[in-house]
mmCIF file of C-alpha atoms in Angstrom:
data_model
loop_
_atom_site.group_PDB
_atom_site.id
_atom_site.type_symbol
_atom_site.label_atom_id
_atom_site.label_comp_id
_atom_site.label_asym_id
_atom_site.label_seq_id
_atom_site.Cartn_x
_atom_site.Cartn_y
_atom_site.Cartn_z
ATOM 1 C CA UNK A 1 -140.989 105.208 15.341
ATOM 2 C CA UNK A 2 -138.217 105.193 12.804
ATOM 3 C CA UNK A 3 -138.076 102.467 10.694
ATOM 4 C CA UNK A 4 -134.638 101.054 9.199
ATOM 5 C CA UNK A 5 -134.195 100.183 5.780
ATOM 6 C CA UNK A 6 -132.008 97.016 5.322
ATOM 7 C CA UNK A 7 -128.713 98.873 4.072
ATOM 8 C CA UNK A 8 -128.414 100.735 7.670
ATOM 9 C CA UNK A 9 -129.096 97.604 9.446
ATOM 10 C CA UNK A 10 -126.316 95.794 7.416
ATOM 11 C CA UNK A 11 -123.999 98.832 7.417
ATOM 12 C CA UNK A 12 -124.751 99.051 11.642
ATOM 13 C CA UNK A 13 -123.797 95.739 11.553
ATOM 14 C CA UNK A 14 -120.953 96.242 9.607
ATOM 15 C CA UNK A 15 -119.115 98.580 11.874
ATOM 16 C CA UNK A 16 -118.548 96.369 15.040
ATOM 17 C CA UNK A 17 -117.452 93.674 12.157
ATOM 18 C CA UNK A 18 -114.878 96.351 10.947
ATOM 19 C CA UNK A 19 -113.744 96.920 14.321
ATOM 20 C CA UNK A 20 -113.332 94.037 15.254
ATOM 21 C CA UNK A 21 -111.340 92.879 11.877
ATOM 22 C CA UNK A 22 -109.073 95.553 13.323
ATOM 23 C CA UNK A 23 -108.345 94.379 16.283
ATOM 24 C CA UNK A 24 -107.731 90.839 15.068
ATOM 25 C CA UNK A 25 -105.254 92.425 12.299
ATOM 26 C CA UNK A 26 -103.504 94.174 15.334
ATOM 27 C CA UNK A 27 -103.215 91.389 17.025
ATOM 28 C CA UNK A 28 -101.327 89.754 14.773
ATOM 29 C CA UNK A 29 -98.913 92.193 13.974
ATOM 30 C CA UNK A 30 -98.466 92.538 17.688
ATOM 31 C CA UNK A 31 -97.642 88.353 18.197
ATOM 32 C CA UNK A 32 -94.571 87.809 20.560
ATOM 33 C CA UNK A 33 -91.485 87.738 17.875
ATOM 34 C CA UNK A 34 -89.925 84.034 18.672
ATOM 35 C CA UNK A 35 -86.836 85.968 17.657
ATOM 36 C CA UNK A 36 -86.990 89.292 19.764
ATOM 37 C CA UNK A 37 -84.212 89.407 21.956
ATOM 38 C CA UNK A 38 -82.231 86.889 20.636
ATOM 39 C CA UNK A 39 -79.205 86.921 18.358
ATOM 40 C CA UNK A 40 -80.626 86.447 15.289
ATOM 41 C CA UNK A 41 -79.400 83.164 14.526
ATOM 42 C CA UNK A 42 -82.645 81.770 14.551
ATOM 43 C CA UNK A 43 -83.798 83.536 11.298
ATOM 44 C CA UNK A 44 -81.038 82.035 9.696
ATOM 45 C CA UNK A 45 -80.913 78.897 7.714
ATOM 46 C CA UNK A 46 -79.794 75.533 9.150
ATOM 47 C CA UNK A 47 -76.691 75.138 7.069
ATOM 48 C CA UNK A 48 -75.709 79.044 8.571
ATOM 49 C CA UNK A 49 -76.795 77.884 11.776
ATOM 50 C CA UNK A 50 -74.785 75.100 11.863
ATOM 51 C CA UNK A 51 -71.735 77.569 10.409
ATOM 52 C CA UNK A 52 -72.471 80.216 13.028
ATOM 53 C CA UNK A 53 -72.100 77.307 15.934
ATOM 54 C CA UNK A 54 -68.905 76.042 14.486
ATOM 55 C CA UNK A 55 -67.085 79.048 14.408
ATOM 56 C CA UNK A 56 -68.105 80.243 17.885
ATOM 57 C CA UNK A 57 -67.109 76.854 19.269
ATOM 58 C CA UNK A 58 -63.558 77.511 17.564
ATOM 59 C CA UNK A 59 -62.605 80.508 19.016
ATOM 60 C CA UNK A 60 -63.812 79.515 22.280
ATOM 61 C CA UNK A 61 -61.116 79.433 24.667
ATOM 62 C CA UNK A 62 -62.850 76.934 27.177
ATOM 63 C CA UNK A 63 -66.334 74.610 27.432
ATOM 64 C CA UNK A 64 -67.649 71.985 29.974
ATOM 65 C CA UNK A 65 -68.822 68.460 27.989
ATOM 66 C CA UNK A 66 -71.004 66.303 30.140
ATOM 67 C CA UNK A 67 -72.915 63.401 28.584
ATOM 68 C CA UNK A 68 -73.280 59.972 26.853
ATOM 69 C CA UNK A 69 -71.407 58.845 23.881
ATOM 70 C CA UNK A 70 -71.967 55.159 22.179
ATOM 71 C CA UNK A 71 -68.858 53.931 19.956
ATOM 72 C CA UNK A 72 -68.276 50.580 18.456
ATOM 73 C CA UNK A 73 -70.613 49.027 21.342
ATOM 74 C CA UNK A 74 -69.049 50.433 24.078
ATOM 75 C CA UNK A 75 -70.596 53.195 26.003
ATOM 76 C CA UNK A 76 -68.593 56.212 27.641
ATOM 77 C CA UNK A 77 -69.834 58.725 30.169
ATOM 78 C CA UNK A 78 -67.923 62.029 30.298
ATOM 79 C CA UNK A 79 -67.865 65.063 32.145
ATOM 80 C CA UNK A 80 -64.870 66.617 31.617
ATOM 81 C CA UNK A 81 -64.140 70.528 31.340
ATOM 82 C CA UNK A 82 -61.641 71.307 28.190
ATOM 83 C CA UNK A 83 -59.385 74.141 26.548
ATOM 84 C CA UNK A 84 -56.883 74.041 24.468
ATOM 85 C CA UNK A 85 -53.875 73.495 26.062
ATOM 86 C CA UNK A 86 -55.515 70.361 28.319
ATOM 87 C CA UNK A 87 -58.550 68.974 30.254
ATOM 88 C CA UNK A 88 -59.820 67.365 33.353
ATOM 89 C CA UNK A 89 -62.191 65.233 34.142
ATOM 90 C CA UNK A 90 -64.001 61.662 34.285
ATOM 91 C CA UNK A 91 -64.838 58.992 31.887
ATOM 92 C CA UNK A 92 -66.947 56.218 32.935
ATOM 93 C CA UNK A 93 -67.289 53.033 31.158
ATOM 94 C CA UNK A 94 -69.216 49.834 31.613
ATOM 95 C CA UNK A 95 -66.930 48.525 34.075
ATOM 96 C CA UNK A 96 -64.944 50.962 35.829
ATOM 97 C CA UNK A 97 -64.501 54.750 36.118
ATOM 98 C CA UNK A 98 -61.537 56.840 35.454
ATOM 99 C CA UNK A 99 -59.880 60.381 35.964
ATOM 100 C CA UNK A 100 -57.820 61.901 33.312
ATOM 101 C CA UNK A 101 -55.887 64.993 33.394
ATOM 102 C CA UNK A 102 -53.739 66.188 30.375
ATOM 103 C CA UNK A 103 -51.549 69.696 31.396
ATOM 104 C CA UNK A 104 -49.860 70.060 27.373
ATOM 105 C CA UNK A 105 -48.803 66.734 26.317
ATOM 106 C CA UNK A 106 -48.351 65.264 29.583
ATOM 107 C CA UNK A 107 -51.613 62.920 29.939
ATOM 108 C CA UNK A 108 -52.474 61.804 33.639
ATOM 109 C CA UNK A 109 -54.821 58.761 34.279
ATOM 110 C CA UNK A 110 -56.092 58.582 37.534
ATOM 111 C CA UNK A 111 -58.194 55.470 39.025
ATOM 112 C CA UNK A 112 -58.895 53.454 41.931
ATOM 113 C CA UNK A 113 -56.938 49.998 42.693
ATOM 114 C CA UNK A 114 -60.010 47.268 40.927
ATOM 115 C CA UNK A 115 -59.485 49.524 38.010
ATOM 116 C CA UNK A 116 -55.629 48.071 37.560
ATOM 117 C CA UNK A 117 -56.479 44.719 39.148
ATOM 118 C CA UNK A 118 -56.920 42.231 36.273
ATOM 119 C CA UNK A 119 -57.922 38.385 36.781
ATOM 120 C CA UNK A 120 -56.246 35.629 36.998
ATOM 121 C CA UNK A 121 -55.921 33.144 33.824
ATOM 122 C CA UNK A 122 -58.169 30.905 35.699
ATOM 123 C CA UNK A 123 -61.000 33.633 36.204
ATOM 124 C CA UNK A 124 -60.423 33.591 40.147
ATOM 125 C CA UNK A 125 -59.600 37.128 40.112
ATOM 126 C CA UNK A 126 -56.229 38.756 40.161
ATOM 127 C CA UNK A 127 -53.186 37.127 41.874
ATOM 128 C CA UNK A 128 -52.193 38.095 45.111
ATOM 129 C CA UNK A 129 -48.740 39.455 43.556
ATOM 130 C CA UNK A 130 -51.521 41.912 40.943
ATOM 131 C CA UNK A 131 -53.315 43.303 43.775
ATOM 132 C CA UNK A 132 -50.460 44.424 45.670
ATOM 133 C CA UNK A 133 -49.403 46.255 42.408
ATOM 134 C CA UNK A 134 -53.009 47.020 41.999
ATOM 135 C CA UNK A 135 -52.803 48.691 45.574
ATOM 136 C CA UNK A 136 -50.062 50.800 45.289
ATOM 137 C CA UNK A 137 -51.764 52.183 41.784
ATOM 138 C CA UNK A 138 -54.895 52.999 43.994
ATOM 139 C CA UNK A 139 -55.843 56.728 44.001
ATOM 140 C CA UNK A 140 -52.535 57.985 42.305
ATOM 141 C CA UNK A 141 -51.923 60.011 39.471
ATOM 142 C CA UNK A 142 -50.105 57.636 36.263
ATOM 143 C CA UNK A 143 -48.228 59.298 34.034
ATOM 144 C CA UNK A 144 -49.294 58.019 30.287
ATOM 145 C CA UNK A 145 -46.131 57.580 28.242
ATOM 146 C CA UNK A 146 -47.071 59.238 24.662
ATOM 147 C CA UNK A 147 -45.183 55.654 23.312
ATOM 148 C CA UNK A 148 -47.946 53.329 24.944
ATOM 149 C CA UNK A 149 -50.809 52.145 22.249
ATOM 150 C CA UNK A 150 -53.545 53.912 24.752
ATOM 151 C CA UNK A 151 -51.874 57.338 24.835
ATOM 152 C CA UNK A 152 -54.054 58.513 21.914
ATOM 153 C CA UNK A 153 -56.978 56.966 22.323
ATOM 154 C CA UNK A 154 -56.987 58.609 26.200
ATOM 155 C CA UNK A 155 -55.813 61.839 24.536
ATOM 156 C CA UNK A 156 -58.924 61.920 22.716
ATOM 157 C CA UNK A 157 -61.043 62.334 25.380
ATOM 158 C CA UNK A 158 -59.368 65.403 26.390
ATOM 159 C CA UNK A 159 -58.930 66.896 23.210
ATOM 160 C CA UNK A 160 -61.557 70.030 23.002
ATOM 161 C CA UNK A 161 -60.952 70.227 19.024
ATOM 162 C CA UNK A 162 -61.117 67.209 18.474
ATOM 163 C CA UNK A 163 -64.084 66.309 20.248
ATOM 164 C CA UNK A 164 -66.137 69.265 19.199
ATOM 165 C CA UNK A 165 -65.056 68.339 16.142
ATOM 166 C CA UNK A 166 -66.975 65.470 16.322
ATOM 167 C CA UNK A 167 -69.817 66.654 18.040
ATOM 168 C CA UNK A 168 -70.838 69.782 16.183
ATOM 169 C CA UNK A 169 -70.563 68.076 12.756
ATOM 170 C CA UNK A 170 -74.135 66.705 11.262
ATOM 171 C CA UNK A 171 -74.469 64.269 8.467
ATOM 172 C CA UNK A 172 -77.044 64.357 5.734
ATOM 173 C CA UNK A 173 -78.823 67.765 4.450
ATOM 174 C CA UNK A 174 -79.191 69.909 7.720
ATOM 175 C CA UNK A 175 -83.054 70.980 8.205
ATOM 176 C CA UNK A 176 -84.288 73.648 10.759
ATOM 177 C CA UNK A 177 -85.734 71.981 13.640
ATOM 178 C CA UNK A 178 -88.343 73.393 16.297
ATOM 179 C CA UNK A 179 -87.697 76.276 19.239
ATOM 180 C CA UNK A 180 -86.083 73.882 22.371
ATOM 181 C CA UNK A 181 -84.505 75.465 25.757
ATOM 182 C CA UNK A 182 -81.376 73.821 27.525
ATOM 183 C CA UNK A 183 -80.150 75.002 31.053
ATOM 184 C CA UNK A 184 -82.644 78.072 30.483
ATOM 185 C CA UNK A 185 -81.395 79.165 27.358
ATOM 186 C CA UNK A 186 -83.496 79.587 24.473
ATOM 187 C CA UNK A 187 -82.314 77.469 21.382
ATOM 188 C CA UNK A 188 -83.055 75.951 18.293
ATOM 189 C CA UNK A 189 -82.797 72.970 16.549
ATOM 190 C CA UNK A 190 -80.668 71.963 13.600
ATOM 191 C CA UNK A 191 -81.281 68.534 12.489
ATOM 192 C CA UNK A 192 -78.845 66.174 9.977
ATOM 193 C CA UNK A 193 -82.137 64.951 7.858
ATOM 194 C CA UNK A 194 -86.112 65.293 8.568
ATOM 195 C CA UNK A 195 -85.562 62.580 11.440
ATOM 196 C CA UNK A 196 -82.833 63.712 12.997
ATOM 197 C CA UNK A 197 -80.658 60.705 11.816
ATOM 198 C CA UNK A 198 -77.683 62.241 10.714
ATOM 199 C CA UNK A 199 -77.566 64.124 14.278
ATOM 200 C CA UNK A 200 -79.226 66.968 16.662
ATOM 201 C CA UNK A 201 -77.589 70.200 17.119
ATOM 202 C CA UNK A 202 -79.747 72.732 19.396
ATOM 203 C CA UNK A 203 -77.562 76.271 19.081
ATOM 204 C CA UNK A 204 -77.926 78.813 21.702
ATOM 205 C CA UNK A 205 -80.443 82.068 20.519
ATOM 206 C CA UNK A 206 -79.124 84.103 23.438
ATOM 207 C CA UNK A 207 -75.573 85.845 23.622
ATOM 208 C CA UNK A 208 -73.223 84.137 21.332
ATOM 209 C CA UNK A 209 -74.276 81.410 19.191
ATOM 210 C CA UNK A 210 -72.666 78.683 20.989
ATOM 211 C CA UNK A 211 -74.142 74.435 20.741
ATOM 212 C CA UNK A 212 -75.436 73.826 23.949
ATOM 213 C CA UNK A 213 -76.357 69.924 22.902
ATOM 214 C CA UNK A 214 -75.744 67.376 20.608
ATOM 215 C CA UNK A 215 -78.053 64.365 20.365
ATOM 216 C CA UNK A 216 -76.280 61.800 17.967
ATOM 217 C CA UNK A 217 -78.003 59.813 15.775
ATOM 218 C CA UNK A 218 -78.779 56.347 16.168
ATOM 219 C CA UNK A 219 -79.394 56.943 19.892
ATOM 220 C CA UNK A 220 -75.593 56.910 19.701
ATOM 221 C CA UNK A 221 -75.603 59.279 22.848
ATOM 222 C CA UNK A 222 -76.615 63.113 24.219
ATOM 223 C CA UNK A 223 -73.878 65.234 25.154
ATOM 224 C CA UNK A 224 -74.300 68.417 27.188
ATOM 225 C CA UNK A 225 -72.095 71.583 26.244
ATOM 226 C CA UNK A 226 -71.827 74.483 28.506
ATOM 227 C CA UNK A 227 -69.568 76.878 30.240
ATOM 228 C CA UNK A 228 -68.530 78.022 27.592
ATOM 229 C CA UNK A 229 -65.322 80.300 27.983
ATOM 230 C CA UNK A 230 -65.289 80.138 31.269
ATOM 231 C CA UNK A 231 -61.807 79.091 32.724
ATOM 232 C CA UNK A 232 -60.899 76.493 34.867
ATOM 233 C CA UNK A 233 -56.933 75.455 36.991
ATOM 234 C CA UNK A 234 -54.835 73.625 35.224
ATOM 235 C CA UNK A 235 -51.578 72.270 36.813
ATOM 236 C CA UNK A 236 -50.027 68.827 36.812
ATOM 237 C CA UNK A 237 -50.479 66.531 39.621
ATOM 238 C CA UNK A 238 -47.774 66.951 42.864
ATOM 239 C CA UNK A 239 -44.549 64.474 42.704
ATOM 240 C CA UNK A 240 -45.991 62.854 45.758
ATOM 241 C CA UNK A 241 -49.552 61.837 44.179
ATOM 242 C CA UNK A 242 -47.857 60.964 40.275
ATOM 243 C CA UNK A 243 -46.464 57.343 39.749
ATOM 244 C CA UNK A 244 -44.286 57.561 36.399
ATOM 245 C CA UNK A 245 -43.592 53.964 34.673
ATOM 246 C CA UNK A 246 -41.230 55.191 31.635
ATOM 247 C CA UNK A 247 -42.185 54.036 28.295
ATOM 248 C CA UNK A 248 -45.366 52.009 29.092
ATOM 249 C CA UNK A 249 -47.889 51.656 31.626
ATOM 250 C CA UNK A 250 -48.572 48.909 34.038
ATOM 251 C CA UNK A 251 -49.550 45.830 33.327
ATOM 252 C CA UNK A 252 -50.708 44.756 36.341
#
């Protein structure tokens, strides 16, 4: 019988533990890349992230912006699909929905008759003489003259520069956030301060480094951003279906 001195039992044992050092080592270096196949913007830094989003959002010829937005106390819903030369869509607010349609500079706002209906000074709802006016305002297309006080604050919902503008921007010293998907498409995060507070930008890691959402801060809203260059019919409403009140809208 052959007797083993302690070395060649310790350097036996030493050769599984070398092989399986290996493997672990190999392992490693063989770890899924969280960057493989992407566009490389997610090796970048957040303020380059943040750069890279703006200026792919700026050349973009057309996007889709669906989502929640919280100003002044008032809450909006939009889903409205933009490019530069107009927009169409909705905007819902706390009380009533409405359509809005901007071909150029000619703004459209579209909206059922309880929309145009206001009360009575006595709070028993609008006079008969309002809801016939109401009624005829029902379902039609009304031209916004650019002189009446709401023309720009309409506008602004329809304005893709201007809202993305607004959206994209993040306050406070940008941080890298974590790995996120939206609508199946690999992101990541770029946050205005550790907590988000100054805003939450998740940027696209697959084909062109587009903002796919924005969460603002404050719980101020979530918007939605996606078809991204991807055009969409644009004409002004038919003569038939477009009520045109001059200088100012009704005041029914």
């Amino acid at each position: 019988m052959t007797v083993r001195t302690p070395s060649s039992r310790i350097r036996g044992a030493a050769t599984p533990l070398a092989l399986c050092a290996a493997l672990t080592v190999g392992l490693t270096a063989c770890a899924a890349d969280p960057d493989e196949g992407t566009n490389g913007v997610g090796k970048l830094s957040a303020p380059e992230i943040e750069g890279k989003a703006r200026s792919a959002a700026d050349t973009a010829k057309a996007v889709r912006l669906s989502g929640t937005l919280v100003s002044k106390g008032d809450t909006f819903k939009l889903n409205m699909r933009l490019k530069q030369n107009g927009a169409t869509g909705s905007v819902t607010t706390k009380n009533s929905t409405f359509e809005l349609l901007r071909v150029g500079e000619a703004l459209y706002l579209k909206a059922d008759a309880g929309f145009w209906a206001h009360d009575a000074e006595d709070g028993d709802g609008p006079s008969e003489a309002d809801a016939e006016a109401a009624d005829k305002l029902d379902d039609m297309y009304v031209k916004v003259p650019q002189g009446d006080p709401s023309y720009k604050q309409l506008r602004g919902f329809t304005d893709m520069g201007l809202l993305l503008d607004g959206l994209i921007g993040l306050h406070g010293d940008k941080v890298k956030g974590d790995r996120d998907r939206i609508g199946g498409v690999r992101t990541v995060k770029v946050k205005g301060g550790e907590g988000g507070e100054g805003g939450t930008l998740d940027v696209a890691l697959e084909g062109s480094p587009y903002p796919l959402q924005f969460a603002r801060g404050g719980g101020a809203g979530v918007v939605v951003l996606s078809e991204w260059n991807k055009d969409f019919p644009l004409a002004a409403p038919s003569k038939e279906e477009t009520l045109d009140y001059g200088k100012q809208l009704p005041r029914t």
